[in-house]
PDB file of C-alpha atoms and ligand atoms in Angstrom:
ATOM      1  CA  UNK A  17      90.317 105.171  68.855  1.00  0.00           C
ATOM      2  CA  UNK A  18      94.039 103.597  67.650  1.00  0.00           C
ATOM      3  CA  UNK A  19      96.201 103.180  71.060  1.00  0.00           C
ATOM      4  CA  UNK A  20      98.065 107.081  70.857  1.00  0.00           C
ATOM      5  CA  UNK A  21      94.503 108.540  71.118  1.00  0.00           C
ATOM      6  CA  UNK A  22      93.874 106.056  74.072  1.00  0.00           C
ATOM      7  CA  UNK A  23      96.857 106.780  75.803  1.00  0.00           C
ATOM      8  CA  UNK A  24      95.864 110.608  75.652  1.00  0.00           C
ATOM      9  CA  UNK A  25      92.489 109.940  76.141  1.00  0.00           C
ATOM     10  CA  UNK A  26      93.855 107.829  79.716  1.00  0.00           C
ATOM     11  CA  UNK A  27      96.385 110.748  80.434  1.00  0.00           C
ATOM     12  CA  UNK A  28      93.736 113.155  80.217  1.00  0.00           C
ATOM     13  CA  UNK A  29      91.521 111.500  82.338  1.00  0.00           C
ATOM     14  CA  UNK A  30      94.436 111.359  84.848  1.00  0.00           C
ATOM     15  CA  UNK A  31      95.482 114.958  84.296  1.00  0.00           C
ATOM     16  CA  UNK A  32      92.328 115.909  84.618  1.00  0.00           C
ATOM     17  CA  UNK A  33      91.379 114.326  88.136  1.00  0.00           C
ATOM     18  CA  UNK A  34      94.841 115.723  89.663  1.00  0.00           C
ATOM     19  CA  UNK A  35      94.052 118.928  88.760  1.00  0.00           C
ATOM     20  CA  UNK A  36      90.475 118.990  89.490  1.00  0.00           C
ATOM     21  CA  UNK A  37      90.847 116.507  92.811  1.00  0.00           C
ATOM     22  CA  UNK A  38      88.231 114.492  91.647  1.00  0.00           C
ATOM     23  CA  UNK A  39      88.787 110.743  92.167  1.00  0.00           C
ATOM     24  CA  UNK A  40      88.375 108.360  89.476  1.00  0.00           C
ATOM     25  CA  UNK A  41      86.987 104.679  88.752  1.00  0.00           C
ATOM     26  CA  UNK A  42      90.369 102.567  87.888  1.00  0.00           C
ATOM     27  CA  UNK A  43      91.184 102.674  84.039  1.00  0.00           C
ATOM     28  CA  UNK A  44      90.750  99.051  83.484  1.00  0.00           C
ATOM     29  CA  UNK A  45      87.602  99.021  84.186  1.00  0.00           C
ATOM     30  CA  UNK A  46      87.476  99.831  81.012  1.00  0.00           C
ATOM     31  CA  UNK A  47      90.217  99.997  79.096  1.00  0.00           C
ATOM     32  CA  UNK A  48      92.637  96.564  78.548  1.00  0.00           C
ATOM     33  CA  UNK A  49      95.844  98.431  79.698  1.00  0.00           C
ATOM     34  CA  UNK A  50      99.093  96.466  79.931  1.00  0.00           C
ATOM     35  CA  UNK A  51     102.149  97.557  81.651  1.00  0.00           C
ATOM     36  CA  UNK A  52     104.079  98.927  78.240  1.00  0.00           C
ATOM     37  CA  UNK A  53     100.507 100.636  77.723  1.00  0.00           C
ATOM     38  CA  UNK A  54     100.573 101.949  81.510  1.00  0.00           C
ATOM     39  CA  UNK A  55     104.023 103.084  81.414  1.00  0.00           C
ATOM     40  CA  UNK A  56     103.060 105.156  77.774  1.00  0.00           C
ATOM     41  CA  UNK A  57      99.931 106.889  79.656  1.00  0.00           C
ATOM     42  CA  UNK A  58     102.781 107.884  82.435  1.00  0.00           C
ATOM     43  CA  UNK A  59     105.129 109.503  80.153  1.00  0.00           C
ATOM     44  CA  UNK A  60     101.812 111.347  78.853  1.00  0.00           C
ATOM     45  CA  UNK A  61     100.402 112.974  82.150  1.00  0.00           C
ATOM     46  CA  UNK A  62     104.234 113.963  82.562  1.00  0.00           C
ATOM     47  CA  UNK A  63     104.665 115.307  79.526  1.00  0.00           C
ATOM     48  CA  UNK A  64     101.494 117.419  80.246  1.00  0.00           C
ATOM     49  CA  UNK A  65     102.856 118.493  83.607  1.00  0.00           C
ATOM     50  CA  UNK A  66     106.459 119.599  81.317  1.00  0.00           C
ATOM     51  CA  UNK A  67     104.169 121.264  78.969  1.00  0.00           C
ATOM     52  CA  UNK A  68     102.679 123.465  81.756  1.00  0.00           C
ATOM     53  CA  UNK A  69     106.448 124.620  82.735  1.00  0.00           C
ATOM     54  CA  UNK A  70     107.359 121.820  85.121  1.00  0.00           C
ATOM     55  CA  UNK A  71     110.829 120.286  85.348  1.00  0.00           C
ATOM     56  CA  UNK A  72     112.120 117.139  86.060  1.00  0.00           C
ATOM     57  CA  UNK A  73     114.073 116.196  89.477  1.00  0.00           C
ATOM     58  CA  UNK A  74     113.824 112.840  89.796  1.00  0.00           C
ATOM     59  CA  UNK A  75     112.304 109.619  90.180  1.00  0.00           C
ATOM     60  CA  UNK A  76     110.603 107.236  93.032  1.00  0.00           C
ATOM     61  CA  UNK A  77     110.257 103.557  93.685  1.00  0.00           C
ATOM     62  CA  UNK A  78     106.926 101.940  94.664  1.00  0.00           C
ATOM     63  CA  UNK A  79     106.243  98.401  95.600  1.00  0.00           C
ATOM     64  CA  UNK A  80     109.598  98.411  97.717  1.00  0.00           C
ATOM     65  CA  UNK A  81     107.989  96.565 100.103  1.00  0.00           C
ATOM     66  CA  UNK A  82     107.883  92.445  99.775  1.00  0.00           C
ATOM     67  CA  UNK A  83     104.193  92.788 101.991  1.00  0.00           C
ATOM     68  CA  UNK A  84     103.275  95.368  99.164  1.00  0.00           C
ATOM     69  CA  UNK A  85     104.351  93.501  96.075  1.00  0.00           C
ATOM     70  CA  UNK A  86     102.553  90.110  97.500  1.00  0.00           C
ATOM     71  CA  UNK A  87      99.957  92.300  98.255  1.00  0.00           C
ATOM     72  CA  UNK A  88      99.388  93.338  94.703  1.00  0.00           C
ATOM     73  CA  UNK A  89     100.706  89.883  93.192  1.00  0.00           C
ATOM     74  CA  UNK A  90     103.649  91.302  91.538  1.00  0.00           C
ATOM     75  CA  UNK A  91     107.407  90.450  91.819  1.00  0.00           C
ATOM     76  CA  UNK A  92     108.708  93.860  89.719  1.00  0.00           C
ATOM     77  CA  UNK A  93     108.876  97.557  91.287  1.00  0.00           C
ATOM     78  CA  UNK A  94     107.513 100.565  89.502  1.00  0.00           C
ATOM     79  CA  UNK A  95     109.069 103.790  88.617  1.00  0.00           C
ATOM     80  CA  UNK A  96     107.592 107.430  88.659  1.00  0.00           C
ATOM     81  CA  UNK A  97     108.882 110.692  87.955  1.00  0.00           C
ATOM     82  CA  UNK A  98     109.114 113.652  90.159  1.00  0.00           C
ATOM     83  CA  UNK A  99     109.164 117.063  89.417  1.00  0.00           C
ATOM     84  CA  UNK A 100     110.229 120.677  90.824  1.00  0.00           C
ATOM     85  CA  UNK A 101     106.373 121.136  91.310  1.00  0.00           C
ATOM     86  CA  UNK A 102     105.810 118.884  94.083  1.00  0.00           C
ATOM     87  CA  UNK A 103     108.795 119.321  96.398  1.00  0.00           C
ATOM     88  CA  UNK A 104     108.095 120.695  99.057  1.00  0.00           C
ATOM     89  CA  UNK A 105     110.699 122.449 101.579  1.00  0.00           C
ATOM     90  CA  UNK A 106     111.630 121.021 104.986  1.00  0.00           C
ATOM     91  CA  UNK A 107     109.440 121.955 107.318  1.00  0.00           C
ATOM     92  CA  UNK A 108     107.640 123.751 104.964  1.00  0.00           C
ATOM     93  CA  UNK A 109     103.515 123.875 104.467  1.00  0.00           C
ATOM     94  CA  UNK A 110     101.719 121.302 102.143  1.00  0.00           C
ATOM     95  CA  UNK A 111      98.080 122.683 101.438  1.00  0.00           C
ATOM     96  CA  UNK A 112      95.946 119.550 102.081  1.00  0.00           C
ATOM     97  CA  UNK A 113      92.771 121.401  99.822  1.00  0.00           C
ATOM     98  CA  UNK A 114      94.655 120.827  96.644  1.00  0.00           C
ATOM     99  CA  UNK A 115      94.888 116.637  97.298  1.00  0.00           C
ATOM    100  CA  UNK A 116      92.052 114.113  97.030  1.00  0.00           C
ATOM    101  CA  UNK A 117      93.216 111.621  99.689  1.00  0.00           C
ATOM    102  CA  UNK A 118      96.942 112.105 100.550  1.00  0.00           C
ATOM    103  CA  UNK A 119      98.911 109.575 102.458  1.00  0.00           C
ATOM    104  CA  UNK A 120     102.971 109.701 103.629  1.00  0.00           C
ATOM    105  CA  UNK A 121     105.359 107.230 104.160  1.00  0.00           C
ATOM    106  CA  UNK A 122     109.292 107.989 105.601  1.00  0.00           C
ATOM    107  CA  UNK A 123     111.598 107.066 102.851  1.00  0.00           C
ATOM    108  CA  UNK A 124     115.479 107.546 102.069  1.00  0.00           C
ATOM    109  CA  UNK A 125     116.285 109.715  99.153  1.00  0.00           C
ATOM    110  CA  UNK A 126     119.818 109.511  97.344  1.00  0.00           C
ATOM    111  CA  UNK A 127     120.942 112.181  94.451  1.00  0.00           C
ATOM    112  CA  UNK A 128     123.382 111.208  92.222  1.00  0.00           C
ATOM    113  CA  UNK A 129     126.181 113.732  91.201  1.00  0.00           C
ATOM    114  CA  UNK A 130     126.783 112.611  87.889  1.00  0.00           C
ATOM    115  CA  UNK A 131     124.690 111.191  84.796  1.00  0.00           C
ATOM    116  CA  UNK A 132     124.298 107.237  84.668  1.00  0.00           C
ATOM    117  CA  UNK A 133     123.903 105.287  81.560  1.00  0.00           C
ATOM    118  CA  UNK A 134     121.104 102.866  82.863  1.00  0.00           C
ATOM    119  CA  UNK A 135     122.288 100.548  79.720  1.00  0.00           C
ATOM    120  CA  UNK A 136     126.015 100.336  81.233  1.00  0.00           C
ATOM    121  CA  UNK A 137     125.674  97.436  83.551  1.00  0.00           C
ATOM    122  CA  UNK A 138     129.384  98.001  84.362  1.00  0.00           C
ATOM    123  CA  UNK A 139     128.074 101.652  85.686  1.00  0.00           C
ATOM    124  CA  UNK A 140     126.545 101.503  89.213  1.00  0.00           C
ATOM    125  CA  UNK A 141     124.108 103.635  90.476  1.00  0.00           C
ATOM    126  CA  UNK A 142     125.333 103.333  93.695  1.00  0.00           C
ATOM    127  CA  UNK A 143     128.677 104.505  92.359  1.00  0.00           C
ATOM    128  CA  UNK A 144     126.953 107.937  91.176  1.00  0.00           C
ATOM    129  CA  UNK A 145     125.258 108.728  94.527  1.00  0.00           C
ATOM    130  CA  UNK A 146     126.862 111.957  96.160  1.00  0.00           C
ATOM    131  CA  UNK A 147     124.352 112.431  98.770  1.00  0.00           C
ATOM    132  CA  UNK A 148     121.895 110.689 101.091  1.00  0.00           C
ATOM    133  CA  UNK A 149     119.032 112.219 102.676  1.00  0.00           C
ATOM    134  CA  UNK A 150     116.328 111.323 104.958  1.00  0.00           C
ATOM    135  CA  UNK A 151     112.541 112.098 102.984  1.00  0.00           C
ATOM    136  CA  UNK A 152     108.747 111.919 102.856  1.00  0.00           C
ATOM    137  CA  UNK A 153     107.193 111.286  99.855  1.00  0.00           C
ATOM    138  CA  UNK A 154     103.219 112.143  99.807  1.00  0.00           C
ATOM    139  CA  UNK A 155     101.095 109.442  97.831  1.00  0.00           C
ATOM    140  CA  UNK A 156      97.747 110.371  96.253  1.00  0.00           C
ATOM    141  CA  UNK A 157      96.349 108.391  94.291  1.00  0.00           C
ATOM    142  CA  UNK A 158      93.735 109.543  91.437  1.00  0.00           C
ATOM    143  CA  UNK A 159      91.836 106.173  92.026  1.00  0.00           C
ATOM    144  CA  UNK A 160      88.466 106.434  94.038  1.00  0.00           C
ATOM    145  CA  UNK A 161      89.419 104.958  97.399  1.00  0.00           C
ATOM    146  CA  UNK A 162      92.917 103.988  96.126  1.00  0.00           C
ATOM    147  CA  UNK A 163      91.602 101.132  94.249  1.00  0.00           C
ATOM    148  CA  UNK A 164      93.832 100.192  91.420  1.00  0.00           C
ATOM    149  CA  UNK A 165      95.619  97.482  89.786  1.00  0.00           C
ATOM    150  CA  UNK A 166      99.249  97.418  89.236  1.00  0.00           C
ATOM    151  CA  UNK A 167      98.963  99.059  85.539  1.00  0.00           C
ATOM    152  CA  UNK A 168      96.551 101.482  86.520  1.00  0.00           C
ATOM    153  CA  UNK A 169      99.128 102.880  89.365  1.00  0.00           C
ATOM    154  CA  UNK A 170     101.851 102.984  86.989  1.00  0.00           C
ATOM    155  CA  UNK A 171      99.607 105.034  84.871  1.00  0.00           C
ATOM    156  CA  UNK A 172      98.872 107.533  87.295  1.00  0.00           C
ATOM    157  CA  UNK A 173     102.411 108.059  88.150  1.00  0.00           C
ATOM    158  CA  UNK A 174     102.136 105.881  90.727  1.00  0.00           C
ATOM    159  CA  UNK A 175     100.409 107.622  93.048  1.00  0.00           C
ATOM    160  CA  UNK A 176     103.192 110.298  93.074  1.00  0.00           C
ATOM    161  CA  UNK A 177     101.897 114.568  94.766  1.00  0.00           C
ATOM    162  CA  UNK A 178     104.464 115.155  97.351  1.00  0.00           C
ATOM    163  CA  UNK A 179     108.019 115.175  98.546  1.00  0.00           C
ATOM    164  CA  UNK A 180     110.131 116.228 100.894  1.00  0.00           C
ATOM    165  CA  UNK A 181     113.867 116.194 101.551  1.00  0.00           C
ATOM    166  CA  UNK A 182     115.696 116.329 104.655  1.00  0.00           C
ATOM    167  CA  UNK A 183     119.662 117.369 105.768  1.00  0.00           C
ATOM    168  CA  UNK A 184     121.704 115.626 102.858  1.00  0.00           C
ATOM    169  CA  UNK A 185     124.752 113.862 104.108  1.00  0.00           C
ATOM    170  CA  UNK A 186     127.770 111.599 102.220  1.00  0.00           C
ATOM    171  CA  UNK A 187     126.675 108.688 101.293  1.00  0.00           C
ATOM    172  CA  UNK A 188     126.737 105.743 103.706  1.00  0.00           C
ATOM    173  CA  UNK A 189     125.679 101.883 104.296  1.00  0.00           C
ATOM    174  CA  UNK A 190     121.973 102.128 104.732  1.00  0.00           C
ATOM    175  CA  UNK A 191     121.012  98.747 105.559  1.00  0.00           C
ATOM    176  CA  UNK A 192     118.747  97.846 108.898  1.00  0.00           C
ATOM    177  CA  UNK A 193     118.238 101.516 110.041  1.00  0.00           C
ATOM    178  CA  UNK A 194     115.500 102.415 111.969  1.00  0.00           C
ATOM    179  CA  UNK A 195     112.972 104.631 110.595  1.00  0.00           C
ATOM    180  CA  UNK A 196     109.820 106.373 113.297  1.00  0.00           C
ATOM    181  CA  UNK A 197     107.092 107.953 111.379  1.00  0.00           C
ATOM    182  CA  UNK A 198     105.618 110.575 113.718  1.00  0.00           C
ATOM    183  CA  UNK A 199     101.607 112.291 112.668  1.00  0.00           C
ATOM    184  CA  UNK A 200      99.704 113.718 115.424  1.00  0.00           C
ATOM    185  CA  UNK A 201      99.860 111.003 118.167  1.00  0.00           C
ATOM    186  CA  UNK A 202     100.178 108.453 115.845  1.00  0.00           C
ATOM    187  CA  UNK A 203     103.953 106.879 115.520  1.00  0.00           C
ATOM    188  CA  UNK A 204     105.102 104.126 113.436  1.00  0.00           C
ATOM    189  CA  UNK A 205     107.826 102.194 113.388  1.00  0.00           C
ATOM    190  CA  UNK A 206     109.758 100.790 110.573  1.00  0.00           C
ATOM    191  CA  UNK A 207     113.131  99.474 108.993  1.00  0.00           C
ATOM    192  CA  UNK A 208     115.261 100.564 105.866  1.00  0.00           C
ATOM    193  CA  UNK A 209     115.478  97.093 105.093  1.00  0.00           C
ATOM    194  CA  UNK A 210     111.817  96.909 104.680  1.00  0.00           C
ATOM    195  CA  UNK A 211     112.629  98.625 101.001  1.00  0.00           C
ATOM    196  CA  UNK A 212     113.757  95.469  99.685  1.00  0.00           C
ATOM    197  CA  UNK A 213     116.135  94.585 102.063  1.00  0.00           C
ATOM    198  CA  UNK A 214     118.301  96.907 101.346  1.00  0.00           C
ATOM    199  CA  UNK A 215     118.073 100.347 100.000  1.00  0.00           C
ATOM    200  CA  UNK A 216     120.827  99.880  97.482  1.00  0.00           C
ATOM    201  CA  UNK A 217     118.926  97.030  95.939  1.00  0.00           C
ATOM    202  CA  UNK A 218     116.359  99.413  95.055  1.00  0.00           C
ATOM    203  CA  UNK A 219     119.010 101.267  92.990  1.00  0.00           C
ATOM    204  CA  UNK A 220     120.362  98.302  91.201  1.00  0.00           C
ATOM    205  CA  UNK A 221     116.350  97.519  90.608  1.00  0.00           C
ATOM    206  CA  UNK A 222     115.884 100.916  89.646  1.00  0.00           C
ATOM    207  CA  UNK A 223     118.694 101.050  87.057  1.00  0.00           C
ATOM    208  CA  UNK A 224     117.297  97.931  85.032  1.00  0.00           C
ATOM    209  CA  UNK A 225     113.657  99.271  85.057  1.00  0.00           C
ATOM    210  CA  UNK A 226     115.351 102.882  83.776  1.00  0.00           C
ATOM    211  CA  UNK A 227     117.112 100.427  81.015  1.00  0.00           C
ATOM    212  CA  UNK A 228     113.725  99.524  80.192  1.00  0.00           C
ATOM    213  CA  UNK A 229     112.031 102.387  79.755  1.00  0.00           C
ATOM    214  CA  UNK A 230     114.164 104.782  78.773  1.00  0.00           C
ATOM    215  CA  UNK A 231     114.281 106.662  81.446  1.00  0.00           C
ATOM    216  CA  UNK A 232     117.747 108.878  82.266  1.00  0.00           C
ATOM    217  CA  UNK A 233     119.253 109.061  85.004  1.00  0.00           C
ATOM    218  CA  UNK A 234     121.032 112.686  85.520  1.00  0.00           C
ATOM    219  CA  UNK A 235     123.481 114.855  87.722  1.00  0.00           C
ATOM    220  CA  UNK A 236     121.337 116.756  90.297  1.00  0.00           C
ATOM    221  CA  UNK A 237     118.149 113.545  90.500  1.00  0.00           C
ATOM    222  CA  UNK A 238     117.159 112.738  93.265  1.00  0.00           C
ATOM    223  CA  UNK A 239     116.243 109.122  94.022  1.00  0.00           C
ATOM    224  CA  UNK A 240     113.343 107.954  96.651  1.00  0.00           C
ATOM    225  CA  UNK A 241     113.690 104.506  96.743  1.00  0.00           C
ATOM    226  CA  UNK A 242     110.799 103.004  98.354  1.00  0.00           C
ATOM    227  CA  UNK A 243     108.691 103.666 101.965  1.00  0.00           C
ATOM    228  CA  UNK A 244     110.184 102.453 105.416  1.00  0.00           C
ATOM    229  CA  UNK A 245     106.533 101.788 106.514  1.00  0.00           C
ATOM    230  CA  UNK A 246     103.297 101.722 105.356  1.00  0.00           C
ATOM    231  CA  UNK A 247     102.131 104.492 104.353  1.00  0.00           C
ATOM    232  CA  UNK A 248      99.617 106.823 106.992  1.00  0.00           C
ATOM    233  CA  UNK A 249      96.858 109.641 106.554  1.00  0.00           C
ATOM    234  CA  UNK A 250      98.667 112.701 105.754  1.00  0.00           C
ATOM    235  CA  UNK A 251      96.323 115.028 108.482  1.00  0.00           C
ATOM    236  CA  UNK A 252      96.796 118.684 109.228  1.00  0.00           C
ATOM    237  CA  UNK A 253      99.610 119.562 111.178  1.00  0.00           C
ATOM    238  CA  UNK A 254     103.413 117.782 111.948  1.00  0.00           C
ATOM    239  CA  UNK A 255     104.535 114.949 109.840  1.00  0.00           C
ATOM    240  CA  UNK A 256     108.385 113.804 110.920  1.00  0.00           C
ATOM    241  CA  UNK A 257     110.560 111.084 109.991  1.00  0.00           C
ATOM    242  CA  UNK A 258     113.605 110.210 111.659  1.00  0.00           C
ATOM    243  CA  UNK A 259     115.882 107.927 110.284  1.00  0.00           C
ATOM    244  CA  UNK A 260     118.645 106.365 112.268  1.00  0.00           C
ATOM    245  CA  UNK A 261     122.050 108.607 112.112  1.00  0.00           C
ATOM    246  CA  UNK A 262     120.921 110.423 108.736  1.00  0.00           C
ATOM    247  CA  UNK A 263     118.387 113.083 110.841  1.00  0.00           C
ATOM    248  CA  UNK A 264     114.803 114.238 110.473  1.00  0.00           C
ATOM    249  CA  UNK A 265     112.405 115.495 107.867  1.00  0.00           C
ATOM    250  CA  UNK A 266     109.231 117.275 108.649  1.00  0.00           C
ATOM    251  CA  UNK A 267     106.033 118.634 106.642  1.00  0.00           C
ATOM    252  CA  UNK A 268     103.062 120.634 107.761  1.00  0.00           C
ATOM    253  CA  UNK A 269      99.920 119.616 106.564  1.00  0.00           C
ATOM    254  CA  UNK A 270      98.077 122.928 106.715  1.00  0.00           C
TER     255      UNK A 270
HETATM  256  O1  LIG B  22     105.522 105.169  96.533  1.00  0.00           O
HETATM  257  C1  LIG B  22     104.907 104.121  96.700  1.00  0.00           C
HETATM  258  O2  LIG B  22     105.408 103.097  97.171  1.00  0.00           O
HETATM  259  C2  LIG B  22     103.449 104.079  96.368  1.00  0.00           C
HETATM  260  C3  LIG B  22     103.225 103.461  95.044  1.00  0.00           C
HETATM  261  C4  LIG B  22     101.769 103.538  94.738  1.00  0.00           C
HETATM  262  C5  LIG B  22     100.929 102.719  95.630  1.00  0.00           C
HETATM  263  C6  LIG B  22      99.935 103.520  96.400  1.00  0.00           C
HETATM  264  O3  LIG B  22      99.444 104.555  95.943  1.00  0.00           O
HETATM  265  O4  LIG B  22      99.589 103.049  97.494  1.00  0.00           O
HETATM  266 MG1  LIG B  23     106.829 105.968  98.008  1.00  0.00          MG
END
């Protein structure tokens, strides 16, 4: 097999287990798979989602988190792509049968009202943002037990099913807000400058990983720039996050 076969061979596998919800062993078990090579099965499985009729919104953050990144022994974020597919409307119903294993975590979404040439280092992201909006973003992995290295999630998207976005308001200084993550009985606590201190960072982060691989940034995208705490079982019923002075976002998990 030369490496384009691989790479479809990998995006298959990935494709496959999303749409089947049937966890998967991690791909470098048994494939060498570098982080070029991970981000090339990525643009794959999208491009198989784009095939089907989906469209491109946006793009998330992962590894926001300094606990997460030590965690996995890496000092870079990763990028994902979202798509019209898995929003999901505020307070609106996510069907829990069509996920293997889904987790949430409270994030803080921006969407930028104009293009952005991630090349232009003179043209700042931040700059672009019309709009900030409290979110959830629902993780779920293809990875039997979420077991993966830091290629593999890049591969699957990382880890991207779900999201959510609350009230949009004008953009504003996000640092050190509070963020409560409510499921069931279960609340957790968190800050906005758990997503790497500040969630602007994870813009200017996100516009030099864009630079790298070529991904645009457009009018209309919406941003999720990293979780506020660590992510939780997504369960059936009421999912909320409230972040401090930007409002509340909830999702039924039905
Ligand atoms: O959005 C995220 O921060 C999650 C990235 C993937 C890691 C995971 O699935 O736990
Ligand atoms: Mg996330």
């Amino acid at each position: 097999m030369d490496a384009t076969e691989t790479t479809a061979a990998l995006a298959d596998r990935l494709d496959t287990a999303r749409t089947t919800r049937t966890a998967v062993p991690s791909l470098t078990d048994t494939h060498r798979l570098d982080v070029d090579g991970a981000y090339a099965v990525q643009r794959a499985l999208v491009a198989r989602r784009r095939a089907r009729g989906e469209r491109l919104t946006g793009v998330k953050l992962g590894f926001t988190s300094e606990a997460k990144m030590a965690q996995m022994g890496v000092s870079e974020v990763i990028v994902g792509r979202l798509t019209d597919a898995m929003r999901v409307t505020d307070d609106g119903d996510l069907a829990l049968g069509g996920l293997i294993h889904p987790k949430v975590e409270p994030e803080i979404a921006y969407r930028l009202g104009r293009d952005v040439d991630p090349g232009d280092p003179t043209d700042f992201l931040l700059a672009a943002v019309d709009a900030v909006a409290p979110a959830l973003e629902v993780i779920d992995s293809r990875y039997r037990d979420f077991r993966f290295t830091y290629e593999d999630v890049i591969a699957d998207n990382t880890s991207a099913a779900a999201y959510v976005l609350g009230p949009w308001s004008p953009p504003r200084d996000l640092r050190d807000l509070k963020v409560v993550l409510t499921s069931g009985i279960q609340e957790t606590t968190g800050s906005t400058s758990a997503i790497l201190g500040d969630p602007a960072r994870a813009l200017r982060a996100l516009r030099d990983i864009c630079h790298r691989r070529v991904i645009p940034l457009r009018a209309g995208d919406v941003v999720l720039a990293g979780a506020a705490t660590a992510a939780v079982p997504l369960t059936a019923g009421t999912t909320r996050a409230e972040v401090e002075g930007l409002g509340a976002v909830t999702v039924r998990g039905v």
